[in-house]
């Protein structure tokens, strides 16, 4: 089946690293994404990783993918108060001639000063 | 580019009323979709379209209709609003790469709908 799971809440101190975890069930995923949603706003694509990659780094963001365990993580280095938001993990699944995006329920990150 | 725009931002309906949520994109994207976001849940796909004149059902299509007469616009219609449709609705669009897969979706700011 298709399921994407995330922990609901993470609290870190400003300047520390944050690690948000995600597990998924469908091994046919092609792309995996991390989206950020700030209060009252839409989703903003942060980064993505193709399923044949293990790691992707983009400035303060590091994405790790363990295909064997179907585990995806997002590490934010030097976390800032502006990073406080809800982070959604999502996977792309092929569907007929197109694809569909399956979202996790989101992890609320709170950065304490 | 304005990106993906949605109107209205907020709407309150009474049970049984109808309304249309508007979505437009100016990026010439082929693929457009509608999601709803409920508390404690991720986004769930309502309907999607892979191009003008083509629409299909997503995960939770009941109670909603869509049409895609142009590449730019993808309105979502609620014919008989119900309290269970109280939610935040997001429209998204993406380009379509060769092979049918794409690597990013662009989301609108959302419409917050309350059905009393």
GROMACS .gro file of C-alpha atoms in nm:
model
  229
    1UNK     CA    1   0.000   0.000   0.000
    2UNK     CA    2   0.089   0.364  -0.009
    3UNK     CA    3   0.172   0.528   0.319
    4UNK     CA    4   0.410   0.800   0.426
    5UNK     CA    5   0.470   0.846   0.796
    6UNK     CA    6   0.638   1.120   0.994
    7UNK     CA    7   0.668   1.209   1.358
    8UNK     CA    8   0.434   1.495   1.448
    9UNK     CA    9   0.659   1.728   1.641
   10UNK     CA   10   1.024   1.825   1.685
   11UNK     CA   11   1.168   2.095   1.909
   12UNK     CA   12   1.531   2.212   1.883
   13UNK     CA   13   1.740   2.498   2.013
   14UNK     CA   14   1.852   2.770   1.775
   15UNK     CA   15   2.191   2.685   1.626
   16UNK     CA   16   2.151   2.310   1.673
   17UNK     CA   17   2.088   2.065   1.391
   18UNK     CA   18   1.738   1.934   1.324
   19UNK     CA   19   1.668   1.592   1.180
   20UNK     CA   20   1.321   1.517   1.051
   21UNK     CA   21   1.248   1.157   0.961
   22UNK     CA   22   1.007   0.996   0.721
   23UNK     CA   23   0.924   0.639   0.625
   24UNK     CA   24   0.739   0.525   0.318
   25UNK     CA   25   0.603   0.191   0.207
   26UNK     CA   26   0.599   0.186  -0.173
   27UNK     CA   27   0.928   0.081  -0.327
   28UNK     CA   28   0.827   0.210  -0.671
   29UNK     CA   29   0.875   0.571  -0.557
   30UNK     CA   30   1.067   0.773  -0.814
   31UNK     CA   31   1.121   1.108  -0.645
   32UNK     CA   32   1.100   1.193  -0.277
   33UNK     CA   33   1.042   1.547  -0.161
   34UNK     CA   34   1.058   1.774   0.136
   35UNK     CA   35   0.815   2.064   0.149
   36UNK     CA   36   0.797   2.345   0.403
   37UNK     CA   37   0.473   2.512   0.507
   38UNK     CA   38   0.481   2.830   0.712
   39UNK     CA   39   0.168   2.940   0.902
   40UNK     CA   40  -0.113   3.048   0.668
   41UNK     CA   41   0.092   2.977   0.356
   42UNK     CA   42   0.106   2.716   0.083
   43UNK     CA   43   0.370   2.450   0.050
   44UNK     CA   44   0.716   2.547  -0.064
   45UNK     CA   45   0.942   2.287  -0.220
   46UNK     CA   46   1.263   2.269  -0.019
   47UNK     CA   47   1.448   1.990  -0.189
   48UNK     CA   48   1.401   1.655  -0.354
   49UNK     CA   49   1.601   1.343  -0.418
   50UNK     CA   50   1.576   1.090  -0.696
   51UNK     CA   51   1.527   0.735  -0.580
   52UNK     CA   52   1.863   0.614  -0.713
   53UNK     CA   53   2.055   0.861  -0.494
   54UNK     CA   54   2.165   0.813  -0.132
   55UNK     CA   55   2.232   1.170  -0.035
   56UNK     CA   56   2.177   1.522  -0.155
   57UNK     CA   57   2.318   1.837   0.001
   58UNK     CA   58   2.186   2.186  -0.062
   59UNK     CA   59   2.338   2.456   0.159
   60UNK     CA   60   2.208   2.390   0.514
   61UNK     CA   61   1.990   2.101   0.400
   62UNK     CA   62   2.102   1.739   0.374
   63UNK     CA   63   1.869   1.468   0.252
   64UNK     CA   64   1.953   1.105   0.322
   65UNK     CA   65   1.771   0.818   0.153
   66UNK     CA   66   1.791   0.457   0.265
   67UNK     CA   67   1.601   0.266  -0.001
   68UNK     CA   68   1.643  -0.066   0.169
   69UNK     CA   69   1.469   0.058   0.484
   70UNK     CA   70   1.243   0.302   0.292
   71UNK     CA   71   1.363   0.581   0.518
   72UNK     CA   72   1.414   0.944   0.425
   73UNK     CA   73   1.554   1.216   0.647
   74UNK     CA   74   1.602   1.590   0.627
   75UNK     CA   75   1.883   1.746   0.828
   76UNK     CA   76   1.885   2.122   0.878
   77UNK     CA   77   2.219   2.251   0.998
   78UNK     CA   78   2.244   2.559   1.222
   79UNK     CA   79   1.866   2.572   1.266
   80UNK     CA   80   1.723   2.924   1.281
   81UNK     CA   81   1.395   3.057   1.423
   82UNK     CA   82   1.285   3.117   1.064
   83UNK     CA   83   1.300   2.742   1.008
   84UNK     CA   84   1.002   2.696   1.241
   85UNK     CA   85   0.732   2.549   1.018
   86UNK     CA   86   0.563   2.223   0.923
   87UNK     CA   87   0.774   1.996   0.705
   88UNK     CA   88   0.609   1.746   0.474
   89UNK     CA   89   0.771   1.445   0.325
   90UNK     CA   90   0.618   1.323  -0.003
   91UNK     CA   91   0.679   1.046  -0.250
   92UNK     CA   92   0.599   1.028  -0.620
   93UNK     CA   93   0.435   0.716  -0.745
   94UNK     CA   94   0.378   0.628  -1.111
   95UNK     CA   95   0.012   0.618  -1.202
   96UNK     CA   96  -0.100   0.526  -1.555
   97UNK     CA   97   0.045   0.794  -1.781
   98UNK     CA   98   0.114   1.035  -1.497
   99UNK     CA   99   0.205   1.021  -1.132
  100UNK     CA  100   0.063   1.100  -0.794
  101UNK     CA  101   0.217   1.260  -0.491
  102UNK     CA  102   0.158   1.100  -0.151
  103UNK     CA  103   0.218   1.325   0.147
  104UNK     CA  104   0.299   1.245   0.506
  105UNK     CA  105   0.102   1.419   0.779
  106UNK     CA  106   0.380   1.671   0.845
  107UNK     CA  107   0.631   1.734   1.124
  108UNK     CA  108   0.596   2.059   1.313
  109UNK     CA  109   0.942   2.200   1.386
  110UNK     CA  110   0.971   2.447   1.670
  111UNK     CA  111   1.300   2.633   1.706
  112UNK     CA  112   1.361   2.772   2.055
  113UNK     CA  113   1.578   3.082   2.088
  114UNK     CA  114   0.531   3.519  -1.347
  115UNK     CA  115   0.259   3.519  -1.084
  116UNK     CA  116   0.301   3.144  -1.040
  117UNK     CA  117  -0.006   2.963  -0.908
  118UNK     CA  118  -0.288   3.186  -0.790
  119UNK     CA  119  -0.602   3.085  -0.601
  120UNK     CA  120  -0.918   3.274  -0.522
  121UNK     CA  121  -1.079   3.332  -0.284
  122UNK     CA  122  -0.843   3.309   0.013
  123UNK     CA  123  -1.126   3.254   0.257
  124UNK     CA  124  -1.485   3.139   0.211
  125UNK     CA  125  -1.773   3.049   0.441
  126UNK     CA  126  -2.061   2.848   0.297
  127UNK     CA  127  -2.382   2.707   0.433
  128UNK     CA  128  -2.459   2.338   0.391
  129UNK     CA  129  -2.607   2.274   0.047
  130UNK     CA  130  -2.462   2.582  -0.120
  131UNK     CA  131  -2.239   2.557  -0.422
  132UNK     CA  132  -1.926   2.742  -0.516
  133UNK     CA  133  -1.619   2.730  -0.737
  134UNK     CA  134  -1.263   2.762  -0.616
  135UNK     CA  135  -1.049   2.921  -0.882
  136UNK     CA  136  -0.693   2.821  -0.969
  137UNK     CA  137  -0.473   2.967  -1.241
  138UNK     CA  138  -0.109   2.932  -1.341
  139UNK     CA  139   0.095   3.130  -1.590
  140UNK     CA  140   0.387   2.890  -1.627
  141UNK     CA  141   0.236   2.687  -1.913
  142UNK     CA  142   0.237   2.376  -1.694
  143UNK     CA  143   0.055   2.074  -1.827
  144UNK     CA  144  -0.015   1.909  -1.496
  145UNK     CA  145  -0.250   2.065  -1.239
  146UNK     CA  146  -0.404   1.921  -0.927
  147UNK     CA  147  -0.622   1.999  -0.627
  148UNK     CA  148  -0.546   1.886  -0.273
  149UNK     CA  149  -0.722   1.928   0.056
  150UNK     CA  150  -0.538   1.962   0.384
  151UNK     CA  151  -0.704   1.864   0.709
  152UNK     CA  152  -0.557   1.899   1.061
  153UNK     CA  153  -0.311   1.622   1.146
  154UNK     CA  154  -0.318   1.485   0.795
  155UNK     CA  155  -0.106   1.534   0.492
  156UNK     CA  156  -0.241   1.667   0.168
  157UNK     CA  157  -0.485   1.440  -0.011
  158UNK     CA  158  -0.535   1.452  -0.385
  159UNK     CA  159  -0.889   1.537  -0.496
  160UNK     CA  160  -0.864   1.564  -0.876
  161UNK     CA  161  -0.586   1.618  -1.125
  162UNK     CA  162  -0.539   1.704  -1.490
  163UNK     CA  163  -0.255   1.609  -1.720
  164UNK     CA  164  -0.354   1.866  -1.984
  165UNK     CA  165  -0.636   2.074  -2.125
  166UNK     CA  166  -0.948   1.864  -2.171
  167UNK     CA  167  -0.823   1.580  -1.950
  168UNK     CA  168  -0.916   1.531  -1.586
  169UNK     CA  169  -0.912   1.235  -1.351
  170UNK     CA  170  -0.999   1.147  -0.995
  171UNK     CA  171  -0.754   1.143  -0.710
  172UNK     CA  172  -0.780   0.991  -0.366
  173UNK     CA  173  -1.086   1.181  -0.236
  174UNK     CA  174  -1.294   1.299  -0.536
  175UNK     CA  175  -1.647   1.262  -0.395
  176UNK     CA  176  -1.837   1.589  -0.372
  177UNK     CA  177  -1.608   1.773  -0.613
  178UNK     CA  178  -1.606   1.837  -0.986
  179UNK     CA  179  -1.332   1.981  -1.204
  180UNK     CA  180  -1.282   2.087  -1.563
  181UNK     CA  181  -0.979   2.194  -1.765
  182UNK     CA  182  -1.085   2.395  -2.068
  183UNK     CA  183  -0.754   2.583  -2.087
  184UNK     CA  184  -0.396   2.508  -1.986
  185UNK     CA  185  -0.401   2.799  -1.742
  186UNK     CA  186  -0.717   2.736  -1.539
  187UNK     CA  187  -0.833   2.446  -1.325
  188UNK     CA  188  -1.144   2.533  -1.120
  189UNK     CA  189  -1.277   2.309  -0.844
  190UNK     CA  190  -1.653   2.298  -0.793
  191UNK     CA  191  -1.845   2.204  -0.483
  192UNK     CA  192  -2.202   2.136  -0.590
  193UNK     CA  193  -2.365   2.067  -0.253
  194UNK     CA  194  -2.130   2.181   0.021
  195UNK     CA  195  -2.116   1.969   0.336
  196UNK     CA  196  -1.945   2.035   0.672
  197UNK     CA  197  -1.705   1.748   0.592
  198UNK     CA  198  -1.564   1.965   0.316
  199UNK     CA  199  -1.439   2.223   0.564
  200UNK     CA  200  -1.069   2.226   0.487
  201UNK     CA  201  -0.783   2.417   0.330
  202UNK     CA  202  -0.764   2.361  -0.043
  203UNK     CA  203  -0.440   2.383  -0.238
  204UNK     CA  204  -0.398   2.394  -0.611
  205UNK     CA  205  -0.067   2.287  -0.762
  206UNK     CA  206   0.089   2.275  -1.106
  207UNK     CA  207   0.398   2.121  -1.256
  208UNK     CA  208   0.569   2.088  -1.591
  209UNK     CA  209   0.569   1.751  -1.749
  210UNK     CA  210   0.899   1.602  -1.849
  211UNK     CA  211   0.948   1.337  -2.109
  212UNK     CA  212   0.838   1.002  -1.972
  213UNK     CA  213   0.553   1.151  -1.771
  214UNK     CA  214   0.739   1.229  -1.452
  215UNK     CA  215   0.822   1.563  -1.310
  216UNK     CA  216   1.045   1.677  -1.032
  217UNK     CA  217   0.856   1.957  -0.866
  218UNK     CA  218   0.513   2.093  -0.801
  219UNK     CA  219   0.433   2.457  -0.743
  220UNK     CA  220   0.160   2.525  -0.490
  221UNK     CA  221  -0.083   2.811  -0.463
  222UNK     CA  222  -0.137   2.993  -0.131
  223UNK     CA  223  -0.453   2.798  -0.049
  224UNK     CA  224  -0.822   2.864   0.006
  225UNK     CA  225  -0.957   2.820   0.356
  226UNK     CA  226  -1.317   2.694   0.330
  227UNK     CA  227  -1.562   2.660   0.616
  228UNK     CA  228  -1.898   2.491   0.562
  229UNK     CA  229  -2.151   2.556   0.838
   0.00000   0.00000   0.00000
